[in-house]
Structures are given as C-alpha cells and as structure tokens.
GROMACS .gro file of C-alpha atoms in nm:
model
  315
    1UNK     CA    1   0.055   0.861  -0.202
    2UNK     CA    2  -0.290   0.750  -0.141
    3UNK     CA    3  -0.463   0.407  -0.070
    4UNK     CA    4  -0.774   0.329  -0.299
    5UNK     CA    5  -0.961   0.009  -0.218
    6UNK     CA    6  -1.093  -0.228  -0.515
    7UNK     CA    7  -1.251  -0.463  -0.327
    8UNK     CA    8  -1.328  -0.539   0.098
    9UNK     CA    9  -1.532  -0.860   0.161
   10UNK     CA   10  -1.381  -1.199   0.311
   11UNK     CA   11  -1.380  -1.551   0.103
   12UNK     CA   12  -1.636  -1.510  -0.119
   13UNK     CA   13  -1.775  -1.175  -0.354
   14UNK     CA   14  -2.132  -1.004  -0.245
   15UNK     CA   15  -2.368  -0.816  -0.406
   16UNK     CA   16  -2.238  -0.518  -0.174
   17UNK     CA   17  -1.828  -0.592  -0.205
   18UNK     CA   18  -1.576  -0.760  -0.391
   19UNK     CA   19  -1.345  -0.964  -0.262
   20UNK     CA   20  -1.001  -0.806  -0.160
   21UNK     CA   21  -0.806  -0.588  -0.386
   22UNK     CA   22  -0.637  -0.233  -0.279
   23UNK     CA   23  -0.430   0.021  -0.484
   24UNK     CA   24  -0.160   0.226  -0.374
   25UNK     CA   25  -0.170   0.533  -0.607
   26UNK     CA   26   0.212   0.679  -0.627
   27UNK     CA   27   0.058   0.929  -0.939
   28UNK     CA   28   0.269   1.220  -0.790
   29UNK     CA   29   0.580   1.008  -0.687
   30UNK     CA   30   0.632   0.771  -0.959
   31UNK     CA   31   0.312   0.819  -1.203
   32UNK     CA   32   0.249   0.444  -1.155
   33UNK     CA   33   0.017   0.233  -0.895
   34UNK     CA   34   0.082  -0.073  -0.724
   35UNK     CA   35  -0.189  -0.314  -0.637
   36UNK     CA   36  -0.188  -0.542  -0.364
   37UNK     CA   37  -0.412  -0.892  -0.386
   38UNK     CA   38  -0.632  -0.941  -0.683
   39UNK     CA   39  -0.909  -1.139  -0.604
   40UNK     CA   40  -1.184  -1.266  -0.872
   41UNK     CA   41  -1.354  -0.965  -1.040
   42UNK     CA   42  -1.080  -0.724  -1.025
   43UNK     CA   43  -1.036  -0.620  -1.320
   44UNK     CA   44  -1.403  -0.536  -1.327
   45UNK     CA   45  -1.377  -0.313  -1.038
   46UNK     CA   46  -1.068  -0.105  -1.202
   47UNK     CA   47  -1.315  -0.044  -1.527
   48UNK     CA   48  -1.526   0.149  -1.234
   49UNK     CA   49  -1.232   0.326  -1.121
   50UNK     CA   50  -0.996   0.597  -1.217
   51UNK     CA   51  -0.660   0.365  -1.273
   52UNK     CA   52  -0.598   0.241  -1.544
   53UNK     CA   53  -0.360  -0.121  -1.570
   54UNK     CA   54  -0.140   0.066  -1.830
   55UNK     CA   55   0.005   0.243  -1.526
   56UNK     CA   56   0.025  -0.060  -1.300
   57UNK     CA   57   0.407  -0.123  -1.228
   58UNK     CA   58   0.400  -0.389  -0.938
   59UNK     CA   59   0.164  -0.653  -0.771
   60UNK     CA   60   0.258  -0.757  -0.431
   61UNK     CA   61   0.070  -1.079  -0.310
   62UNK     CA   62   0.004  -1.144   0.028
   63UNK     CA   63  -0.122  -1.552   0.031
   64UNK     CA   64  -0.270  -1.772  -0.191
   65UNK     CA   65  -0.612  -1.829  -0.103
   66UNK     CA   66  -0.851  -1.767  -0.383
   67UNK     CA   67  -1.014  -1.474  -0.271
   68UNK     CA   68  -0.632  -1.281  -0.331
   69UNK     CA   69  -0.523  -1.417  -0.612
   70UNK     CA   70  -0.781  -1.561  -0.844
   71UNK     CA   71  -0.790  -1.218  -1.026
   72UNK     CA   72  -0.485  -1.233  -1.174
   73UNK     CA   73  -0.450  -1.436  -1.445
   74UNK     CA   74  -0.738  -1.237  -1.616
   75UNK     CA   75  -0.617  -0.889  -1.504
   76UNK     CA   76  -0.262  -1.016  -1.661
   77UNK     CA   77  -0.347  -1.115  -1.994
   78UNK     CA   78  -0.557  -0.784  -2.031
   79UNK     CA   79  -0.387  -0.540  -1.885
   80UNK     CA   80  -0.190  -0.446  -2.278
   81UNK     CA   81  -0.578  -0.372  -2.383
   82UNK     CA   82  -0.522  -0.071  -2.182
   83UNK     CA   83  -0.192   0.053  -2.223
   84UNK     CA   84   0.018  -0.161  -2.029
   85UNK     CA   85   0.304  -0.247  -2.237
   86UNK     CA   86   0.577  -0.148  -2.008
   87UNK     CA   87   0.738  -0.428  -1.778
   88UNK     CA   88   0.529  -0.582  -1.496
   89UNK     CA   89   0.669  -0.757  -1.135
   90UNK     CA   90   0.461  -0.966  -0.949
   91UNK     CA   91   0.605  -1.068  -0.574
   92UNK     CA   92   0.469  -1.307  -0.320
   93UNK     CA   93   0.453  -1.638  -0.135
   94UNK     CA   94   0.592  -1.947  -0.283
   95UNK     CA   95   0.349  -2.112  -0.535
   96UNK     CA   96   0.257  -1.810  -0.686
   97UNK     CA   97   0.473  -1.900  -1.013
   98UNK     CA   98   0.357  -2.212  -1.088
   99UNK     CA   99  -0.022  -2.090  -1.043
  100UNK     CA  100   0.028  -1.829  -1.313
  101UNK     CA  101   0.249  -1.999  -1.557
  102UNK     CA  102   0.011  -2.283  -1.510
  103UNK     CA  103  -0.311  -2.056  -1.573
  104UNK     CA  104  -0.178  -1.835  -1.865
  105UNK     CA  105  -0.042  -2.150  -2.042
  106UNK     CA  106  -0.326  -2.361  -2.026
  107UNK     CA  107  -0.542  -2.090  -2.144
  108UNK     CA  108  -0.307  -1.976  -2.401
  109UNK     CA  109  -0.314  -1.632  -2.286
  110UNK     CA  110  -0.058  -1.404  -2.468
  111UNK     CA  111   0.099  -1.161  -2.241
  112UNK     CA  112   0.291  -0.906  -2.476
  113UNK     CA  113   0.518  -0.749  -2.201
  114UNK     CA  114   0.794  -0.814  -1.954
  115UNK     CA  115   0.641  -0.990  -1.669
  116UNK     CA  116   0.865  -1.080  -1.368
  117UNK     CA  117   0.736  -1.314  -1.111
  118UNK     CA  118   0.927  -1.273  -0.778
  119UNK     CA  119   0.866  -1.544  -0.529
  120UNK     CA  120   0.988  -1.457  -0.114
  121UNK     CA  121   0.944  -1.565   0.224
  122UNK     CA  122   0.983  -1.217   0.378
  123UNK     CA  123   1.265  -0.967   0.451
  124UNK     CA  124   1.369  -0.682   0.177
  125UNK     CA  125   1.134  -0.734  -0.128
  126UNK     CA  126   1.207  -0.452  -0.351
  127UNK     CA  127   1.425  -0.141  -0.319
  128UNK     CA  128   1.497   0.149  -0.528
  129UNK     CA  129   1.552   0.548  -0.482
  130UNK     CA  130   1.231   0.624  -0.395
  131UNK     CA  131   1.111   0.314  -0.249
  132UNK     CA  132   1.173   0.047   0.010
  133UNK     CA  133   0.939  -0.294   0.083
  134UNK     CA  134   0.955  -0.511   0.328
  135UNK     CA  135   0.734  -0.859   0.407
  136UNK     CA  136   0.712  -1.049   0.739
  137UNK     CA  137   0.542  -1.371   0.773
  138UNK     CA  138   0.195  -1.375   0.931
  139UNK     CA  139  -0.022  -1.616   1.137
  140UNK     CA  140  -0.282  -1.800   0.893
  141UNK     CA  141  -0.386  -2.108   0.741
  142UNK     CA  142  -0.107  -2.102   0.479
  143UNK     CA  143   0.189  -1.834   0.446
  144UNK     CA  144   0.029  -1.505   0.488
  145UNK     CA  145   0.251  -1.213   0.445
  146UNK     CA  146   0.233  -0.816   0.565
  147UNK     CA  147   0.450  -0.569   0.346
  148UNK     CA  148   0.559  -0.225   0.488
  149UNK     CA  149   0.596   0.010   0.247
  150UNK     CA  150   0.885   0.326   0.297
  151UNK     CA  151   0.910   0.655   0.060
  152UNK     CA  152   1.287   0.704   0.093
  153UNK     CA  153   1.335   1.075   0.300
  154UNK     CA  154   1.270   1.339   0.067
  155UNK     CA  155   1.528   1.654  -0.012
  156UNK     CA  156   1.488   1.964   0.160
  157UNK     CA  157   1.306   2.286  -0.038
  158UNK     CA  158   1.585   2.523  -0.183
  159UNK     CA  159   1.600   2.857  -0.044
  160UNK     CA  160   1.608   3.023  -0.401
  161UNK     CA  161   1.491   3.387  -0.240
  162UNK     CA  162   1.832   3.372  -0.034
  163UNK     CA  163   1.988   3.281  -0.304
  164UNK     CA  164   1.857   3.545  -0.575
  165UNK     CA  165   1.970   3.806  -0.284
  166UNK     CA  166   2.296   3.634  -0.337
  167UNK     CA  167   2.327   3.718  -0.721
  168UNK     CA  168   2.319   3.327  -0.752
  169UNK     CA  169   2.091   3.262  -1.084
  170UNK     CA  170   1.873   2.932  -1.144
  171UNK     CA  171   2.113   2.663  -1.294
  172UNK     CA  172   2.357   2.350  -1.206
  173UNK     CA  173   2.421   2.539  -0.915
  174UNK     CA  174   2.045   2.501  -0.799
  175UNK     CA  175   2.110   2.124  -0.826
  176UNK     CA  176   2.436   2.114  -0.687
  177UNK     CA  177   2.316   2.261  -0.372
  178UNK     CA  178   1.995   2.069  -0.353
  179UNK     CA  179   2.229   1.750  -0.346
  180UNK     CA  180   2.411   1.863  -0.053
  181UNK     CA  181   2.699   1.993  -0.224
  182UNK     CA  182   2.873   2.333  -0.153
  183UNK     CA  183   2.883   2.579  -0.425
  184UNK     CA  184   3.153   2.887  -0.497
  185UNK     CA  185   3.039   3.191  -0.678
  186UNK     CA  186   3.252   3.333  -0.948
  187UNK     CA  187   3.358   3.602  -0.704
  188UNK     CA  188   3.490   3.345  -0.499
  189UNK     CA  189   3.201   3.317  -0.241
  190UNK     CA  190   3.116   2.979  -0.031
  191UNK     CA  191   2.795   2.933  -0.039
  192UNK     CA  192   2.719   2.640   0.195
  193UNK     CA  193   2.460   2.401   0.093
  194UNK     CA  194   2.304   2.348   0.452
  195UNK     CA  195   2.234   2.728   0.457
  196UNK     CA  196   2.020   2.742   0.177
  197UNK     CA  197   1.901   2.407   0.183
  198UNK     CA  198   1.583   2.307   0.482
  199UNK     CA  199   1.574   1.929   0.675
  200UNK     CA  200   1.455   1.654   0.431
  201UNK     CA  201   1.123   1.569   0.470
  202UNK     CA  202   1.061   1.200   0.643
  203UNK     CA  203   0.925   0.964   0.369
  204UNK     CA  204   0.592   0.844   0.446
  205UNK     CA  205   0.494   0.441   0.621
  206UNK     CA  206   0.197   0.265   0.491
  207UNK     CA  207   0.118  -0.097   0.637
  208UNK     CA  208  -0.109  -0.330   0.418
  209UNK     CA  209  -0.132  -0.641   0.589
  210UNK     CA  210  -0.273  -1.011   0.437
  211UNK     CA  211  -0.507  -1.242   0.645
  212UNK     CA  212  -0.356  -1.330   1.046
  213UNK     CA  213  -0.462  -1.365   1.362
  214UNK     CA  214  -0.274  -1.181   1.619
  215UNK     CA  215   0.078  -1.232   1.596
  216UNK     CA  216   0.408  -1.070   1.702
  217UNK     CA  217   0.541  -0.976   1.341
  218UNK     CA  218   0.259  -0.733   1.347
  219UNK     CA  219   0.360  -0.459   1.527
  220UNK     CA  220   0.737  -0.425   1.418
  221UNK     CA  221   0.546  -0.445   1.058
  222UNK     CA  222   0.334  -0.167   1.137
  223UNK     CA  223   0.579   0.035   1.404
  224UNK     CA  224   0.497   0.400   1.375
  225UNK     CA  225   0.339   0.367   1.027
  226UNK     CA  226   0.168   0.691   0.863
  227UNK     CA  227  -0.150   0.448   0.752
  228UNK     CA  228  -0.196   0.104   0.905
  229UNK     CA  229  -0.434  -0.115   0.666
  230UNK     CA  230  -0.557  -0.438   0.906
  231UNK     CA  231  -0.839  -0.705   0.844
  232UNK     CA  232  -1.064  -0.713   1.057
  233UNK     CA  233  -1.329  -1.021   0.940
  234UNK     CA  234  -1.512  -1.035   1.287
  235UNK     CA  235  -1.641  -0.838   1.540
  236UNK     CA  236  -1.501  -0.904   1.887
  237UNK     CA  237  -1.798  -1.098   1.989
  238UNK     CA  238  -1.702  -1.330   1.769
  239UNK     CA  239  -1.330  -1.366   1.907
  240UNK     CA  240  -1.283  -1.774   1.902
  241UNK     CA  241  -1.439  -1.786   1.575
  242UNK     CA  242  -1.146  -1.535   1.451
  243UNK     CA  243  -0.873  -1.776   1.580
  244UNK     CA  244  -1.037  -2.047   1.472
  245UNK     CA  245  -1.044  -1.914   1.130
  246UNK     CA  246  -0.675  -1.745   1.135
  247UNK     CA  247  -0.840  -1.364   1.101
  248UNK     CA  248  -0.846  -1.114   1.314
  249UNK     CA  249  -1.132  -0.890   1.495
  250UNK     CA  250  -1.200  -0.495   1.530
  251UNK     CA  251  -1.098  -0.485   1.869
  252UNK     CA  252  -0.747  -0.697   1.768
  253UNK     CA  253  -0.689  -0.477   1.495
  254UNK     CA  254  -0.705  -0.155   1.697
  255UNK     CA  255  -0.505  -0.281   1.965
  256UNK     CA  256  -0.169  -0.361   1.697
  257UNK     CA  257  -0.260   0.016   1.537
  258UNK     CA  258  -0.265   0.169   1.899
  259UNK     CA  259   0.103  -0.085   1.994
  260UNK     CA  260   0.237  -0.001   1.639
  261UNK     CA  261   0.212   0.386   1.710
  262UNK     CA  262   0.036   0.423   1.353
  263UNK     CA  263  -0.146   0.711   1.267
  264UNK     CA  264  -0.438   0.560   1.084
  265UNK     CA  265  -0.613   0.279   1.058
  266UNK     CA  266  -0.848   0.159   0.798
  267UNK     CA  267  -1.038  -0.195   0.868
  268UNK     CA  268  -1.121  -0.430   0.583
  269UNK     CA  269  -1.144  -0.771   0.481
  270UNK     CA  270  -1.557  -0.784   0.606
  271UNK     CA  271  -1.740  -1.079   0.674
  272UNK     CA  272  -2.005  -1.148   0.448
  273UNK     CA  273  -2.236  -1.158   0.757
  274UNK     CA  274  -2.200  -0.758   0.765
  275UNK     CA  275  -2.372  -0.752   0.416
  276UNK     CA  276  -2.440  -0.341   0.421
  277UNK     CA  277  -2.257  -0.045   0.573
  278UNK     CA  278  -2.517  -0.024   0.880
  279UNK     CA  279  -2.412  -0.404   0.965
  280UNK     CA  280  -2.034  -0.286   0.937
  281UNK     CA  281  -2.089   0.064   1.187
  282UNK     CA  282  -2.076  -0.107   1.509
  283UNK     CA  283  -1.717  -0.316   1.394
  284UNK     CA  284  -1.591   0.083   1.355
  285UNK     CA  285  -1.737   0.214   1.695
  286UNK     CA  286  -1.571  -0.081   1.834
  287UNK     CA  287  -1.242  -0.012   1.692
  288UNK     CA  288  -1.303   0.308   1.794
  289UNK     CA  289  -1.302   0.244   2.198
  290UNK     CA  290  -0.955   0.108   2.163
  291UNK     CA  291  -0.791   0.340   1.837
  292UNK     CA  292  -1.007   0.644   1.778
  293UNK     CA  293  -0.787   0.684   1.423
  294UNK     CA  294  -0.958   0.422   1.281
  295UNK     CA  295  -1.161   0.419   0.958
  296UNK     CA  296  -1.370   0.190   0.744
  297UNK     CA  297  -1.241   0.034   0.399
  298UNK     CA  298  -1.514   0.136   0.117
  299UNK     CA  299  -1.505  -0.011  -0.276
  300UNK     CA  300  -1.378   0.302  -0.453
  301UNK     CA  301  -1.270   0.544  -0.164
  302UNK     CA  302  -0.914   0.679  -0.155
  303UNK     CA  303  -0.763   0.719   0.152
  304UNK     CA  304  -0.482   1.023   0.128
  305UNK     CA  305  -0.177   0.922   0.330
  306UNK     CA  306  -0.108   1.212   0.568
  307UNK     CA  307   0.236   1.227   0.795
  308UNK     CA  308   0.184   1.224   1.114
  309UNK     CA  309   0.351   1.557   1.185
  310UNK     CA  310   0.159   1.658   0.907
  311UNK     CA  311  -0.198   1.578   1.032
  312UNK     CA  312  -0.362   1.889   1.202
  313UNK     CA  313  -0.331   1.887   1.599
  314UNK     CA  314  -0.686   1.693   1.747
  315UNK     CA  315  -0.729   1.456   1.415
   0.00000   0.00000   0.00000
C-alpha cells in the first residue's frame, strides 16, 4: 500500500509540476491501483511512471474543477492501448457523468470495456473484503470531497511450527484454523484455533483529501489515519488569500494532521508561485513547527504507508 504522486501544482500545469493526480498502489493487496483526480496531462505523467492503466481498477474524484478532472476523458479512451480491458469505476461529485458521457460522445471516443460511473454526495462509497471508502463533503468553491480509505483487519499468521509438533500436516485444516474455526485431529484432539492462530493485524488508514479550507469534516476524515495527504496551496503568510480562495495553508494543514492523530503527512497541491523545490522548503519547515511528520509531495515519489505501531520508535 503505497501513495505515488502524478502530479502536485494548483490550477494550472508548470514547467516544474503537473497539475494534481496521485496513485494509490495496492500491487501486493489487490495487484491493481487506484488513482485519485486526473488533471490535464495525466496520462503523460503515467508513460513516465511504473503503472500501467491496464491495472487501474477505480478513479475516485474529488471536485470538478479542471485542474482534477480534465485528464480523464483522454486517460479513458486510452487506457485499452495498454492493457486495460477489465471493468473500470469512476466515483465522484455530481456532474461528473454528464461531463464524460458528454466528452467521449462528442469526440467519438470508443471505450472497449465496462466503465461504471458512480456519482455521491459522501458517506460509504465503495466496500468490499479488503476495502472500505468513505467521502465527506469539504469547504470549497463547488462540492469538494475527502475520501478515507480502510484495508479491512488482516488475519493473524498461523502458528504452523506448533502445529507440525502437533502431527497436524499442511492442508484444509491450515485454512480452517486460519478462519477462526476449531479443528479435531483424527485421534480425536481439539485443537483450538485461537491457540495457533496470533491477533489480526489492524488494516492500514490513508486520507487523500480534495481542495478546502479549514473545515470540521476534516479531522473525523483523517482521525488517526496511517498517512494523511492535505493541500496545502499557500504558505501561512498568505492566510486570507487561502480563505479567500477556498485552499488551505502549511500551517492549517499541520494543525488537522496533528488534531486527526495521523501519522504522516504529505503536503501538495503547490502554488505556482513556489515554481522549484527551494521555493517549496520553507512551506515544509513551516509545517514542520506545528507536525514534525510532515513531508513534501514530489512528481514520481512513492510514499510507503507504514502503521503507526509499525513505524520505528523516534520517526
């Protein structure tokens, strides 16, 4: 489970960034990758990258300003030049349907797959063994939308040296127990399945939220999340020109990771005014005073999604 960013300027691309974009890479947990936003030039950006669209199972949107969605229609209609036959879901605000029907139809673009459009206004998105999202409504211009995303607990790890001391052989058996279930031997032994069998390990929280200013869905949004992904278009210098705007600053953002409890968090969504990493150093060392577990968004870097109880004591 790992975060991979495609793209971290505000509005409008720059020579140095492309507007937003960011991958969550479930290789290990689902062999698939989700994307969330796709502004202009996307697709570009994923030619530089390691994914490839054939494993792209879900877009989640979070508005509809142009610099989150106007990558779509083009990343749709090309996605079966690399693979991607299998069926594709695309969720988010209202309006989202009738700009893609409307821009795939018009230009006659052929999409050869299954492709779902799911339009919300919050609450439980999608749900399945593995996975749980959830969407709460933002503060911005237009509907603006933050999805939490859960990894379902996972089992516990099988004691199989116990149980080779027990004269209990890899099989059904194995699975049974793994499942929870109790197991008897054919000489009539009990073998319980919470003796052999550790404490599932808590599912990881990642937070990606879409354009806002301060609001109070944040927090519950983000509450104790492993990896807390905020905008963060300003500096705090530039505080009423953040509300004014509906976006948020470095020293806002820190403040929900530090409320939230999160473990990380990772700043995007850059003004074009910070045109180079130099310009963008002082919005981190601000963060920084308020959340010290805060990081930068790049183009191209992964960010691993560590547990918290997982994360090495001091980091």
């Amino acid at each position: 489970m790992e975060v991979y960013f495609l793209g971290t300027n505000a509005g409008v691309p720059s020579i140095q960034r492309n507007v937003t974009s960011i991958a969550l890479r479930l290789f290990e947990e689902r062999r698939t990758f989700w994307m969330f936003d796709c502004g202009e030039g996307t697709q570009h950006q994923v030619l530089k990258s390691p994914l490839r669209l054939g494993k792209l199972e879900r877009i989640f949107v979070t508005h509809l300003h142009g610099d989150h969605i106007f990558g779509l229609p083009g990343l749709l209609s090309s996605r079966a030049y690399q693979g991607g036959t299998a069926p594709l879901t695309v969720y988010g605000p209202p309006g989202l349907k009738a700009f893609l029907e409307v821009s795939l139809n018009i230009s006659q673009s052929r999409v050869p797959y299954k492709l779902d459009i799911v339009e919300h206004t919050g609450g439980l998105i999608f749900e399945d063994e593995g996975f749980k999202v959830e969407a709460s409504l933002l503060d911005h211009r237009i509907d603006s939308y933050g999805y939490r995303i859960t990894e379902k607990d996972r089992p516990g790890s099988l004691n199989t040296e116990r149980l080779r001391e027990w004269g209990l052989k890899p099989g059904p058996a194995y699975g049974r127990l793994k499942k929870g279930l109790d197991v008897t031997t054919e000489d009539g032994r009990v073998i319980a399945s919470k003796d052999v069998v550790s404490e599932p390990k808590p599912g990881r929280v990642v937070t990606i939220l879409g354009d806002t200013r301060p609001c109070p869905a944040i927090v519950p949004l983000s509450r104790g999340a492993d990896l807390l992904v905020h905008e963060a278009t300003f500096a705090s210098d530039l505080a009423d020109l953040a509300h004014d705007y509906h976006h948020s600053t470095t020293i806002q953002a820190a403040e929900a990771a530090r409320e939230a409890g999160a473990g990380e968090l990772v700043l995007t969504h850059f003004s074009s005014r910070y045109s180079v990493l130099d310009d963008l150093l002082p919005l981190l060392d601000e963060a920084r005073t308020v959340f010290p577990d805060t990081l930068l968004a790049e183009e191209f870097r992964l960010f691993p999604v560590v547990r918290r109880a997982d994360k090495p004591a001091g980091k």
